[in-house]
Short mmCIF file of C-alpha atoms and ligand atoms in Angstrom, two decimals:
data_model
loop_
_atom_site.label_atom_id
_atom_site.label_comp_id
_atom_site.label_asym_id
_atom_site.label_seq_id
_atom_site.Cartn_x
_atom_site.Cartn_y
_atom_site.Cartn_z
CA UNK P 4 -23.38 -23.87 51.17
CA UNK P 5 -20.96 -21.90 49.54
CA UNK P 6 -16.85 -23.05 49.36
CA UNK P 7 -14.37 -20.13 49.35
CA UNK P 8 -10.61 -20.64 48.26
CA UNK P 9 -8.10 -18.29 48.63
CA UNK P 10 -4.32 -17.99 46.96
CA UNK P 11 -1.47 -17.17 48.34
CA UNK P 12 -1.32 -13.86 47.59
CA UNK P 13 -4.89 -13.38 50.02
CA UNK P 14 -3.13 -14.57 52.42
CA UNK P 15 0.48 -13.47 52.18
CA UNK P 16 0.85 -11.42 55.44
CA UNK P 17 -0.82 -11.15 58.39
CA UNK P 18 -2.79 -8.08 57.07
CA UNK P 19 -4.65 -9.99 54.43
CA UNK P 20 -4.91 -13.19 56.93
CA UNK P 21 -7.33 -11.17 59.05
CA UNK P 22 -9.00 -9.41 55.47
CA UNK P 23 -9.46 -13.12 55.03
CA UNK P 24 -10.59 -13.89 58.18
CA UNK P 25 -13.62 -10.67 57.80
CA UNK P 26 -14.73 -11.70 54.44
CA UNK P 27 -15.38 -14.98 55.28
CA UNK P 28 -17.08 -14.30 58.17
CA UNK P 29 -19.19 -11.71 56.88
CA UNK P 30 -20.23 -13.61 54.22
CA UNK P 31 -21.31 -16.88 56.63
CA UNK P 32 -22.97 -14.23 58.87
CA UNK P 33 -25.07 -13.05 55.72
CA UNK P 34 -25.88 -16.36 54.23
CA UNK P 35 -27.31 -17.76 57.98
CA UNK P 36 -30.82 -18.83 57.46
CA UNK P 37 -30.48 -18.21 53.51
CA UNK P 38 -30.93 -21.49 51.64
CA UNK P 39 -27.43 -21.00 50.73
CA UNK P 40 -26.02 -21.26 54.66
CA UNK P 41 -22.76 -22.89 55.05
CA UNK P 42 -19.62 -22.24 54.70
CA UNK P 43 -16.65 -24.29 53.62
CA UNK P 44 -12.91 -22.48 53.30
CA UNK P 45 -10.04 -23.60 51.56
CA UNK P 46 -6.74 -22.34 51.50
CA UNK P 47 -3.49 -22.25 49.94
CA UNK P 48 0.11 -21.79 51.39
CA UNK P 49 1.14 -18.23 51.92
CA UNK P 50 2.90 -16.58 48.59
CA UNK P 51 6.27 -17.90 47.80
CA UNK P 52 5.84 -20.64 50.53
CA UNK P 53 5.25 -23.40 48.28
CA UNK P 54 8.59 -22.24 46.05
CA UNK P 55 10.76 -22.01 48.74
CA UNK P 56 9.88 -25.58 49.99
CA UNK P 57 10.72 -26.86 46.58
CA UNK P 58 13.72 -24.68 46.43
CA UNK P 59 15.03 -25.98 50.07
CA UNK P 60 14.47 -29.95 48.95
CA UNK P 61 16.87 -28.87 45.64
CA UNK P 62 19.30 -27.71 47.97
CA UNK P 63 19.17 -30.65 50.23
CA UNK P 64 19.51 -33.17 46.88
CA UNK P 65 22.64 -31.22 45.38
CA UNK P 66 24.14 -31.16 49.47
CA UNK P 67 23.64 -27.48 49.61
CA UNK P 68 22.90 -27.44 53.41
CA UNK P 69 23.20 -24.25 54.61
CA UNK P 70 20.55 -23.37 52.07
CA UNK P 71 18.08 -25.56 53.41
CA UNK P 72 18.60 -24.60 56.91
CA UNK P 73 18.46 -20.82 55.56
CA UNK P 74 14.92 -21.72 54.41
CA UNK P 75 13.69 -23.44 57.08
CA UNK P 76 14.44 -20.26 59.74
CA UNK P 77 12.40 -18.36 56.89
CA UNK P 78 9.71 -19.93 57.37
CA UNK P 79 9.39 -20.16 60.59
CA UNK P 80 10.02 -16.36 61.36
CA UNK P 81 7.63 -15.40 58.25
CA UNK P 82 4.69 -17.80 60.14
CA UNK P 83 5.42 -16.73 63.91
CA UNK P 84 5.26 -13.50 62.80
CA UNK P 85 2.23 -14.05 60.94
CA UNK P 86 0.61 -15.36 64.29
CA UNK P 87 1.90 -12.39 66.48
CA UNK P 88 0.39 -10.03 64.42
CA UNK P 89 -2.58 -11.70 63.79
CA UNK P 90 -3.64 -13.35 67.03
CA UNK P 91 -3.82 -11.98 70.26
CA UNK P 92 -1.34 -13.22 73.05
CA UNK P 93 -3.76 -16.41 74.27
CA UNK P 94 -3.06 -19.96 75.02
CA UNK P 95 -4.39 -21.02 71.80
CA UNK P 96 -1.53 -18.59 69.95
CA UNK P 97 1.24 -20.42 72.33
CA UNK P 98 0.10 -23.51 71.05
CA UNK P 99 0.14 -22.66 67.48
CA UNK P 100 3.35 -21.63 67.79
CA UNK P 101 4.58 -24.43 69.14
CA UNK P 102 3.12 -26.68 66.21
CA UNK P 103 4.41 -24.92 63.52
CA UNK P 104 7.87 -24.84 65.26
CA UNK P 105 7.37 -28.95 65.66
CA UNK P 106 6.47 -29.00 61.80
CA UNK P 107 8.96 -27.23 60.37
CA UNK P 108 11.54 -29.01 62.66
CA UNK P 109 9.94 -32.08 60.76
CA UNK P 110 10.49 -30.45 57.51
CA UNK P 111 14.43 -30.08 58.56
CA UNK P 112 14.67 -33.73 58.84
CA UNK P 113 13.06 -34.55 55.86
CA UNK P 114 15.62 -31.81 54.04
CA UNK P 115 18.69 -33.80 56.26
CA UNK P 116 16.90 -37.58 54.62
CA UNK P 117 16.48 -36.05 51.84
CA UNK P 118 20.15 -34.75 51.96
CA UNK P 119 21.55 -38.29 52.60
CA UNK P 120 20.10 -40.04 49.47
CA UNK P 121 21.36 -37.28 48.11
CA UNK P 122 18.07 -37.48 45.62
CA UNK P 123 14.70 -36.24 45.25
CA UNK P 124 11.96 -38.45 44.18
CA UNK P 125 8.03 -36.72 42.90
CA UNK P 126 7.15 -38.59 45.88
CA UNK P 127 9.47 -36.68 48.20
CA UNK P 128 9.05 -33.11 46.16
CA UNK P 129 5.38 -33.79 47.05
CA UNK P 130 5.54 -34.71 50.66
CA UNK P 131 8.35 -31.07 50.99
CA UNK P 132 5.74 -29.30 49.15
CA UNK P 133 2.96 -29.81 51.14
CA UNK P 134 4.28 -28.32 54.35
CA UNK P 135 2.90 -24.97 53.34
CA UNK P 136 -0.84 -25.29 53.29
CA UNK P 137 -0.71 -27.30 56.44
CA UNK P 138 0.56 -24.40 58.59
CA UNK P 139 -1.73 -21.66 56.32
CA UNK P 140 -4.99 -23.68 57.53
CA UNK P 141 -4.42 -23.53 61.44
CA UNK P 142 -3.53 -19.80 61.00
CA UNK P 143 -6.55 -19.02 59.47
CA UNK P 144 -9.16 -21.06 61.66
CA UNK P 145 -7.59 -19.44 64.61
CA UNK P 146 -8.42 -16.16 63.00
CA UNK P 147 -11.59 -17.01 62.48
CA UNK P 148 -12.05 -18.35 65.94
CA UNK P 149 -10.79 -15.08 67.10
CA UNK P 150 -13.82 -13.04 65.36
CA UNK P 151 -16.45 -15.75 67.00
CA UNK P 152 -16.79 -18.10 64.79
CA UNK P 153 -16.37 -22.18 64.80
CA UNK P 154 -13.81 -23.00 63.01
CA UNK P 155 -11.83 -26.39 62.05
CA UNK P 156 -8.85 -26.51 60.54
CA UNK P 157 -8.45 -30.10 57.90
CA UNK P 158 -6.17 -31.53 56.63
CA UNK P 159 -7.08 -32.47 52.69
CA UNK P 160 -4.76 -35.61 52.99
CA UNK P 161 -8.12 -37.19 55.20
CA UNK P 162 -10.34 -35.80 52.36
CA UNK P 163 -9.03 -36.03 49.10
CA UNK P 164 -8.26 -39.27 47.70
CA UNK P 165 -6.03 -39.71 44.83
CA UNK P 166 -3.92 -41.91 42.43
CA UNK P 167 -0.32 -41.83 43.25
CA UNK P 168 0.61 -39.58 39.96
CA UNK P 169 2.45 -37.52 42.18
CA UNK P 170 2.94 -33.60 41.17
CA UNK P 171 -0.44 -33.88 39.32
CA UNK P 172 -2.37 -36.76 41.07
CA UNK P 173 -6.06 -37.26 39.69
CA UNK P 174 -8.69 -37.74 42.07
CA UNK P 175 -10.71 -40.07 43.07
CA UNK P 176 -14.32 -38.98 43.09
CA UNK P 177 -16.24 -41.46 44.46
CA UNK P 178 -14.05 -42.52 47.88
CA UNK P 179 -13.52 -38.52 48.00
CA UNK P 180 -16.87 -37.47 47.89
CA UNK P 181 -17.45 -40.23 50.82
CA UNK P 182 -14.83 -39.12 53.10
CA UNK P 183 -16.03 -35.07 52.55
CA UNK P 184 -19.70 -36.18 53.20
CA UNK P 185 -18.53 -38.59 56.24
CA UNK P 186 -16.23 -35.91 57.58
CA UNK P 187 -16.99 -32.18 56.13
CA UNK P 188 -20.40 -32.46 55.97
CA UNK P 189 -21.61 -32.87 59.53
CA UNK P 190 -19.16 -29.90 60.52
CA UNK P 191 -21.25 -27.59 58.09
CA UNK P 192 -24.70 -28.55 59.34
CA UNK P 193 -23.67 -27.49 62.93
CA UNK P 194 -22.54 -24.01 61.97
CA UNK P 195 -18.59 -24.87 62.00
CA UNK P 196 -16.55 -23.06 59.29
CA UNK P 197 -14.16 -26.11 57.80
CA UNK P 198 -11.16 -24.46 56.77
CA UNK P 199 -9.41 -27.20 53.79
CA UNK P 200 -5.83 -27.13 52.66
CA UNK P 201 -6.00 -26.64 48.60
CA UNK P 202 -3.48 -28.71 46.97
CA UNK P 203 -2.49 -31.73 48.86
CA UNK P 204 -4.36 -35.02 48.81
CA UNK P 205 -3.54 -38.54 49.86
CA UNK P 206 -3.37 -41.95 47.64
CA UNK P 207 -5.54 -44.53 49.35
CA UNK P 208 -2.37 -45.70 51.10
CA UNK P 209 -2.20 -42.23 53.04
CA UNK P 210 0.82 -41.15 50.71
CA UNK P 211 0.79 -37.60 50.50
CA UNK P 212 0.57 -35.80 46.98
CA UNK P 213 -0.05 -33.38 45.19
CA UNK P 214 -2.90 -31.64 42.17
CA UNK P 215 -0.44 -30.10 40.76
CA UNK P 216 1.00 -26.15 41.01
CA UNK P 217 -1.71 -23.57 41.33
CA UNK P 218 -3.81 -26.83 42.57
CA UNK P 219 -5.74 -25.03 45.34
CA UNK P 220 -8.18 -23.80 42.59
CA UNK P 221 -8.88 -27.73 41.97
CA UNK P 222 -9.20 -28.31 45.44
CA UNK P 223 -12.00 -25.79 46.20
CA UNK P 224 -13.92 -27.14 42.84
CA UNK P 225 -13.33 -30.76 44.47
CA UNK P 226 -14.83 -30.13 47.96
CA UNK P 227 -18.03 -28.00 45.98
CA UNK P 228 -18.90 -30.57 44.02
CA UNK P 229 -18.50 -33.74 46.93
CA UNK P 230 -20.05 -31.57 49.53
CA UNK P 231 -23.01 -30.46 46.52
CA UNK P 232 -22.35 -27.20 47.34
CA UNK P 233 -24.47 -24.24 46.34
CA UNK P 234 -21.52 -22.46 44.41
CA UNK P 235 -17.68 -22.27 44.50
CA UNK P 236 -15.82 -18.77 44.69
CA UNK P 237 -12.49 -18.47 43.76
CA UNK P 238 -10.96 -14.93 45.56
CA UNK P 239 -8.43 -13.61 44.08
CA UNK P 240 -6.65 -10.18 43.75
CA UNK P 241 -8.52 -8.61 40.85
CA UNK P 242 -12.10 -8.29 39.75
CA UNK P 243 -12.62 -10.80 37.99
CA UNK P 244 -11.36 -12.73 35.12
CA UNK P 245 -10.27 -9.48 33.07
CA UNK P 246 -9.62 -8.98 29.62
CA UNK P 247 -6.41 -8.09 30.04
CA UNK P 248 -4.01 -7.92 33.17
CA UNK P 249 -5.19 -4.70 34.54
CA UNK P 250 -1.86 -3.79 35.98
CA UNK P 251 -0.82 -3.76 32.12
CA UNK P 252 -4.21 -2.16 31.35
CA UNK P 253 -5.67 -0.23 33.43
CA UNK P 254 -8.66 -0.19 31.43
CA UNK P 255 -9.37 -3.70 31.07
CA UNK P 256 -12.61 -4.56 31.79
CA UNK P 257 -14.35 -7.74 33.90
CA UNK P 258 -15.44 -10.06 31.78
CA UNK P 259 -19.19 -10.91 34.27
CA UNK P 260 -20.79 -14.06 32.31
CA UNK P 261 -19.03 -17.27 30.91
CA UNK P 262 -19.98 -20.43 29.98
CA UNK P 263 -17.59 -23.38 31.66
CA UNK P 264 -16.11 -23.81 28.13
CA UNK P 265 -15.12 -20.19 27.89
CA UNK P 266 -13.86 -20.10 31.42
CA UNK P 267 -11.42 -23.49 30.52
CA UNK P 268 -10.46 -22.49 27.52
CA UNK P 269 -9.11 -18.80 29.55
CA UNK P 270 -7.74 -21.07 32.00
CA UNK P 271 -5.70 -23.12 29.53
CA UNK P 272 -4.19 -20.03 28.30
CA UNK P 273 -3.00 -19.45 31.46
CA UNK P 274 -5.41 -17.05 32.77
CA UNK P 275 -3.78 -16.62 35.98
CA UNK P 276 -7.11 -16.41 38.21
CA UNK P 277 -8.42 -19.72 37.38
CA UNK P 278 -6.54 -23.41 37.31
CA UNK P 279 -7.10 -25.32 33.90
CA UNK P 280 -8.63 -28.72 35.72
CA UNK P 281 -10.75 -26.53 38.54
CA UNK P 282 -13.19 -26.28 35.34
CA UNK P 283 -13.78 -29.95 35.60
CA UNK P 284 -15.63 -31.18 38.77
CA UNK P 285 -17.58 -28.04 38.68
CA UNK P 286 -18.93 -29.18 35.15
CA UNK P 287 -20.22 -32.34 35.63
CA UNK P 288 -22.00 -31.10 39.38
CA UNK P 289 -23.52 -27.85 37.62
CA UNK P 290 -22.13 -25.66 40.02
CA UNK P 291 -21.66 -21.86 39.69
CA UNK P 292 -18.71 -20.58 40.25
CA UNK P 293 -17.79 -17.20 41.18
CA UNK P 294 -14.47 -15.30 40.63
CA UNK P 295 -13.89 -12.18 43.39
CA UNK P 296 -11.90 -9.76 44.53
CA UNK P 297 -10.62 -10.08 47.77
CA UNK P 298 -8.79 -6.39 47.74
CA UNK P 299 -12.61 -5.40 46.94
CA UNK P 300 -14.87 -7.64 48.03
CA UNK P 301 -18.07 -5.59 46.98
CA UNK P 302 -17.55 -6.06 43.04
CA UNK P 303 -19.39 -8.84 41.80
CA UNK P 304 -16.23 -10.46 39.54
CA UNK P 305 -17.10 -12.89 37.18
CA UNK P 306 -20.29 -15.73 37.39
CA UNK P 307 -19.30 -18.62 35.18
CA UNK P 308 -21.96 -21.06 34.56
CA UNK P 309 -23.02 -23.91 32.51
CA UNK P 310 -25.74 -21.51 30.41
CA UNK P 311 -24.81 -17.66 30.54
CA UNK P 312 -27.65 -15.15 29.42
CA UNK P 313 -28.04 -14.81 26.04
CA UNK P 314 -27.72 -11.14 26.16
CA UNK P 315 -24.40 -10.80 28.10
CA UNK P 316 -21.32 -9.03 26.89
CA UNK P 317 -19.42 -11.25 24.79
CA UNK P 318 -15.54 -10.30 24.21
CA UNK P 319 -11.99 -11.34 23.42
CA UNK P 320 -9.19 -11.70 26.22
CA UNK P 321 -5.78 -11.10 26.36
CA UNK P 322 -3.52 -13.32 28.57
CA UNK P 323 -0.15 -12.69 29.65
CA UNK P 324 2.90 -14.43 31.35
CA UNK P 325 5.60 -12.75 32.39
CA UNK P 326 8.89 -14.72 34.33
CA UNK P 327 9.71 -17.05 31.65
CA UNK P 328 12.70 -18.26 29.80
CA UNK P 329 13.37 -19.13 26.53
CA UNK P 330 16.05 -22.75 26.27
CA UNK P 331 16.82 -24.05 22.67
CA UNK P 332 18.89 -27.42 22.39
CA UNK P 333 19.41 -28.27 18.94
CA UNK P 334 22.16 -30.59 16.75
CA UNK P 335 24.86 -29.05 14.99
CA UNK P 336 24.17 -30.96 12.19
CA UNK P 337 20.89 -32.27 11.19
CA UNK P 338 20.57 -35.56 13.11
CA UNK P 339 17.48 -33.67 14.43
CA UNK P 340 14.67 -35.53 14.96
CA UNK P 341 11.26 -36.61 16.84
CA UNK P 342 12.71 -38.95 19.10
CA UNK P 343 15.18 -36.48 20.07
CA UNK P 344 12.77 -34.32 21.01
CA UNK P 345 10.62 -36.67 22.70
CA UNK P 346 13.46 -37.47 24.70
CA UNK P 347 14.04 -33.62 26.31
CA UNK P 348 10.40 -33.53 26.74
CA UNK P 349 10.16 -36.81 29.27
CA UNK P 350 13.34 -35.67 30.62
CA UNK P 351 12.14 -32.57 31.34
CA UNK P 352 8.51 -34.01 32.35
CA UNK P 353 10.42 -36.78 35.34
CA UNK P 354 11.88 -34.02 36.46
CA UNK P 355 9.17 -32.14 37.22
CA UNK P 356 9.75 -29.19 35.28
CA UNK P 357 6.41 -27.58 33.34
CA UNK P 358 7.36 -27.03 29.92
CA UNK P 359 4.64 -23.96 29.02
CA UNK P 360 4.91 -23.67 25.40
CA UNK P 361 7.49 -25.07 22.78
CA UNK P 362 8.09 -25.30 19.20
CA UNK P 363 10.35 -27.10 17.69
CA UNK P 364 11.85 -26.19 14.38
CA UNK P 365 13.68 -29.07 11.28
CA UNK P 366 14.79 -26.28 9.54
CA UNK P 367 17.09 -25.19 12.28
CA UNK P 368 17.53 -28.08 14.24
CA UNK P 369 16.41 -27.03 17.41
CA UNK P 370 14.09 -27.32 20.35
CA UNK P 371 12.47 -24.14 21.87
CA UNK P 372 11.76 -24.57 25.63
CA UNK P 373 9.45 -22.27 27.39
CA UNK P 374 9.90 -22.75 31.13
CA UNK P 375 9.61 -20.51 34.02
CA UNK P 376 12.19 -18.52 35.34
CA UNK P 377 12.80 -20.24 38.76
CA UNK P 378 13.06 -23.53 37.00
CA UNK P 379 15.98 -22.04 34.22
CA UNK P 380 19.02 -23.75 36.01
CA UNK P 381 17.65 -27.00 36.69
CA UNK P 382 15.82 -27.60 32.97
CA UNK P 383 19.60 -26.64 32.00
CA UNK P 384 20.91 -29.01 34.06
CA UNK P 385 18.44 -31.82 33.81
CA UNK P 386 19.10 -31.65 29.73
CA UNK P 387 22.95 -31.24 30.40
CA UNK P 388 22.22 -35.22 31.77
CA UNK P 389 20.06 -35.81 29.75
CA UNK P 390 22.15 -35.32 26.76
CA UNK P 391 25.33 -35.59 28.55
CA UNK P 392 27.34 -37.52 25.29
CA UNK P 393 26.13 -35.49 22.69
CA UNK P 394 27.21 -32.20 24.27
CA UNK P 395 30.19 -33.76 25.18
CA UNK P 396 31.22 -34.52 21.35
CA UNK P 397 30.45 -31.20 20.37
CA UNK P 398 26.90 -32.67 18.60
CA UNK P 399 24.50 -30.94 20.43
CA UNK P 400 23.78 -27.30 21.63
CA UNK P 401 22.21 -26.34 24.78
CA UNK P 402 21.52 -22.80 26.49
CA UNK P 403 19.42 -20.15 27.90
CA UNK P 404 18.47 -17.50 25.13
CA UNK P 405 16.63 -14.83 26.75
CA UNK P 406 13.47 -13.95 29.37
CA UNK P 407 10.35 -13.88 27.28
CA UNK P 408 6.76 -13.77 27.85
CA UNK P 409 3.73 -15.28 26.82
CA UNK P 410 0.39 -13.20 24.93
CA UNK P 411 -2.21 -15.51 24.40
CA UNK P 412 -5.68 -13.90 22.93
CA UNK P 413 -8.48 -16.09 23.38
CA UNK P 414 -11.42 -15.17 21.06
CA UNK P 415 -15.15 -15.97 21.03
CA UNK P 416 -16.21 -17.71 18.01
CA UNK P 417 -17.76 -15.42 15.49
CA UNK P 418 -16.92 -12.47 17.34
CA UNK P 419 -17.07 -9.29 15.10
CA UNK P 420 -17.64 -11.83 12.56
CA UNK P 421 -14.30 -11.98 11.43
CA UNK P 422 -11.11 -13.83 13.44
CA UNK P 423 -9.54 -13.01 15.93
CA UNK P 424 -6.24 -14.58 15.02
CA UNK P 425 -5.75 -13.16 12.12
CA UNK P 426 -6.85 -9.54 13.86
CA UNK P 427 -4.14 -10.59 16.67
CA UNK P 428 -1.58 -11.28 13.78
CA UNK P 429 -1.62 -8.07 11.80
CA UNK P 430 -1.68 -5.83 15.23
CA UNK P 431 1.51 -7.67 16.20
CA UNK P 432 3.28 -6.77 12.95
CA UNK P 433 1.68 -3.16 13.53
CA UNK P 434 3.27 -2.68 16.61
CA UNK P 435 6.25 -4.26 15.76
CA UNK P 436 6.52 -7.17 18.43
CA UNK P 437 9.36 -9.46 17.72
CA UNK P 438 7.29 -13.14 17.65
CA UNK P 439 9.91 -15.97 18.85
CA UNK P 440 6.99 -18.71 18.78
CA UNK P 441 3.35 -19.22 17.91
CA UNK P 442 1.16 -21.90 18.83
CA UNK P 443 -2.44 -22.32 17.43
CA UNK P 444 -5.63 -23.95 19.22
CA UNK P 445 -7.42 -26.10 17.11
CA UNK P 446 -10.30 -24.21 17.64
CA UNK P 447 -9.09 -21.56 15.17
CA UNK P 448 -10.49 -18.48 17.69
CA UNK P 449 -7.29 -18.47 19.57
CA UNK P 450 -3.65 -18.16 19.83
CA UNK P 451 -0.66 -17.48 21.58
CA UNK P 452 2.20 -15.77 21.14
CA UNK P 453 6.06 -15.96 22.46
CA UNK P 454 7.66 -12.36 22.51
CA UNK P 455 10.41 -10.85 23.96
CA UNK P 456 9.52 -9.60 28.21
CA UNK P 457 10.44 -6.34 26.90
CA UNK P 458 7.53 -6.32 24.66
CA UNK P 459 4.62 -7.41 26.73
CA UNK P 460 3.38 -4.21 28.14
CA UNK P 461 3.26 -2.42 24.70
CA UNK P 462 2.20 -5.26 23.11
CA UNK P 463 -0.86 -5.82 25.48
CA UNK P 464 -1.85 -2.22 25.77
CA UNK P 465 -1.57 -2.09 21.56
CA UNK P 466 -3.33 -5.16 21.33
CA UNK P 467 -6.56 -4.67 23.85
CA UNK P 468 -6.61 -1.20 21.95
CA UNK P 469 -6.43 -2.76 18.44
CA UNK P 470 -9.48 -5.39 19.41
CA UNK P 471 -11.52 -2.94 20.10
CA UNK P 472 -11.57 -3.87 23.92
CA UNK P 473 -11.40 0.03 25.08
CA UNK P 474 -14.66 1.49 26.12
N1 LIG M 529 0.58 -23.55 47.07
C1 LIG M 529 0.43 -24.26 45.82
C2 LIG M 529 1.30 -23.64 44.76
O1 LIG M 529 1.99 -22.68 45.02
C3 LIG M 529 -1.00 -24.36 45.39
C4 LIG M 529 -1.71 -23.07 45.06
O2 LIG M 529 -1.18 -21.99 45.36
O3 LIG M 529 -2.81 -23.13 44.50
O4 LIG M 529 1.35 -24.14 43.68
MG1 MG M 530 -3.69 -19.77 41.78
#
């Protein structure tokens, strides 16, 4: 059995819905009567669903009304039209309709309870930001009903059982892997293509939450490893995991064997194809897992595995993040300290902002943030409360200093024989990047880098030069 999960990006329009739709069923067709038969989906919310979710529960917290309302006609236009391009006029489309009307009515009341406390808990972020993958799964078993296949659409709040650490609730394996082989399972064996939402799980007490953003990836490694799947493929729009972004390089080249360790430690760098904690389950099962194209679903991507050949390509990548802004709050006078910052940091942490990189400097005082763009206003705000009598007396300073981007280059140990950091270092001052912040793995083979957004292309192309990546 093999368990496919796709972003939102494979499944932004109605176009890539039914690209979707072929792939998978091509690839269930082929594996029929292979000891690899089965085939388990799971999918995340359509691009930019899953933000603008969030974005309408902020809006119905600060009162903002029209916003919310704004948001919720969105949605429903960008899904109908999803389904009238996708589907053909039939009952079954009627009734889809319907239910995603009926749910995102629901999601308008929530916004209007929501509105009326006039505050949003993680609990209620969660319970807003799980709308998305619940429509995104009945749109895709339909399509896949449509090409003549069984199909079941499942909701992962019957599947995956979790604490109630809500934004990044940890699962829990034992009563999941029950509930998949109670309830997934059976569906397989008869030839019925499960189609799972990624992201969304349930405590014990049927409380909705959430794995955290980019969660789908965990999802897919969750169901692979209860179900004992053959192997887990992640699709996603490039071949691979690359060593550099190839729309930055077009050059960069698939990296086709890693170890698990090599594929988390790309994935903690923010290695956009693969979420940090999807490493995990797939680990202690000893499950392949496959990263693939779904814009070309011929090239093989990359196989990650617990022992790679020993004669495969081994090679440095380059990871970049783009979108992100740099916040410094710092004292006036040097009543800086660790508490202080400790203080921002939980701040910033309750209110579910990711903080992606920071440094934090004595000498002048001051706390770089590094969050992204679309959460800029409300880390402001959140430290403007946070801090509310020390800005007031003038004690304090707080503000946005520019958009900035992250390189990380993640090295293998004892490549070339000689470091990689140190290489990374020297072709920074080379090229002339400005560096705003560094921060160091232990591990000594890898680092990353904050530099201006400017930068990043130039930087990236110097750097993948530099390291020798070019054939
Ligand atoms: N839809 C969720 C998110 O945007 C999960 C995912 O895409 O993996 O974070
Ligand atoms: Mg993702």
């Amino acid at each position: 059995m093999i368990v496919h999960k796709f972003g939102g990006t494979s499944v932004g329009n109605a176009a890539r819905f039914a690209t979707v739709a072929d792939i998978v069923n091509a690839r269930h067709v082929a594996g029929a009567g292979t000891p690899q038969a089965g085939s388990v989906v799971v999918v995340s919310a359509m691009s930019g669903v899953t933000n603008q979710l969030l974005a309408g529960a902020w809006a119905a917290a600060e009162g903002r009304d029209s916003e919310c309302r704004r948001i919720k006609a969105e949605l429903v236009d960008r899904h109908l039209k999803v389904l009238e391009a996708l589907l053909t006029a039939s009952g079954e489309r009627l009734e889809l309709e319907g239910w995603i009307e009926d749910r995102l009515y629901e999601l308008e009341r929530l916004y209007r309870s929501i509105g009326v406390l006039g505050e949003l808990t993680a609990r209620g972020r969660d319970h807003v930001a799980a709308f998305g993958e619940q429509l995104s799964v009945h749109i895709l078993a339909a399509a896949l009903r449509e090409r003549g296949v069984r199909s079941r659409a499942l909701l992962a709040t019957d599947l995956i059982v979790t604490d109630d650490a809500f934004g990044a609730a940890v699962p829990m394996m034992d009563r999941t892997r029950e509930a998949l082989q109670a309830k997934v399972k059976p569906l397989v064996t008869q030839g019925t293509i499960p189609v799972i939402t990624g992201f969304i799980a349930a405590t014990e007490t049927g409380i909705t939450t959430t794995l955290g953003r980019g969660g789908s990836d965990y999802t897919a490694a969750i169901v692979g490893a209860g179900l004992d799947a053959d192997e887990v493929w992640i699709w996603s729009d490039v071949n691979g995991i690359l060593t550099a972004d190839p729309n930055l390089v077009p050059r960069a080249r698939t990296l086709r064997e890693l170890s698990y360790t090599e594929a988390s430690d790309l994935a903690y760098y923010g290695a956009d194809v693969l979420h940090p904690k999807t490493i995990r389950p797939v680990i202690e099962a000893n499950i392949p897992l496959r990263i693939m194209n779904s814009f070309d679903s011929a090239d093989p991507g990359t196989l990650i595995v617990r022992a790679p050949a020993a004669d495969r390509e081994r090679l440095p990548a380059i990871i970049s993040t783009t979108g992100l802004s740099l916040i410094a709050i710092g004292s006036a006078d040097d009543s800086w300290s660790l508490p202080i910052v400790a203080r921002a940091l939980q701040s910033l942490s309750e209110a579910g902002i990711d903080v992606l990189m920071f440094s934090q400097s004595f000498s002048e005082h001051s706390l770089n943030l590094i969050v992204r763009r679309q959460d800029q206003q409300r880390c402001l705000k959140t430290l403007r409360v946070a801090f509310a009598a020390e800005l007031h007396r003038g004690a304090y300073i707080l503000g946005a200093k520019e958009q900035v981007a992250t390189v990380s280059v993640v090295g293998v140990p004892g490549w070339n024989g000689k470091s990689v950091v140190s290489h990374a270092f020297s072709a920074l001052g080379a090229q002339g990047t400005r560096v705003i912040a560094v921060a160091q793995a232990a591990t000594e083979h890898s680092v990353s880098f904050c530099i201006p957004e400017e930068q990043v292309g130039d930087t990236v192309r110097f750097l993948h030069r530099d390291l020798g990546l070019e054939e």
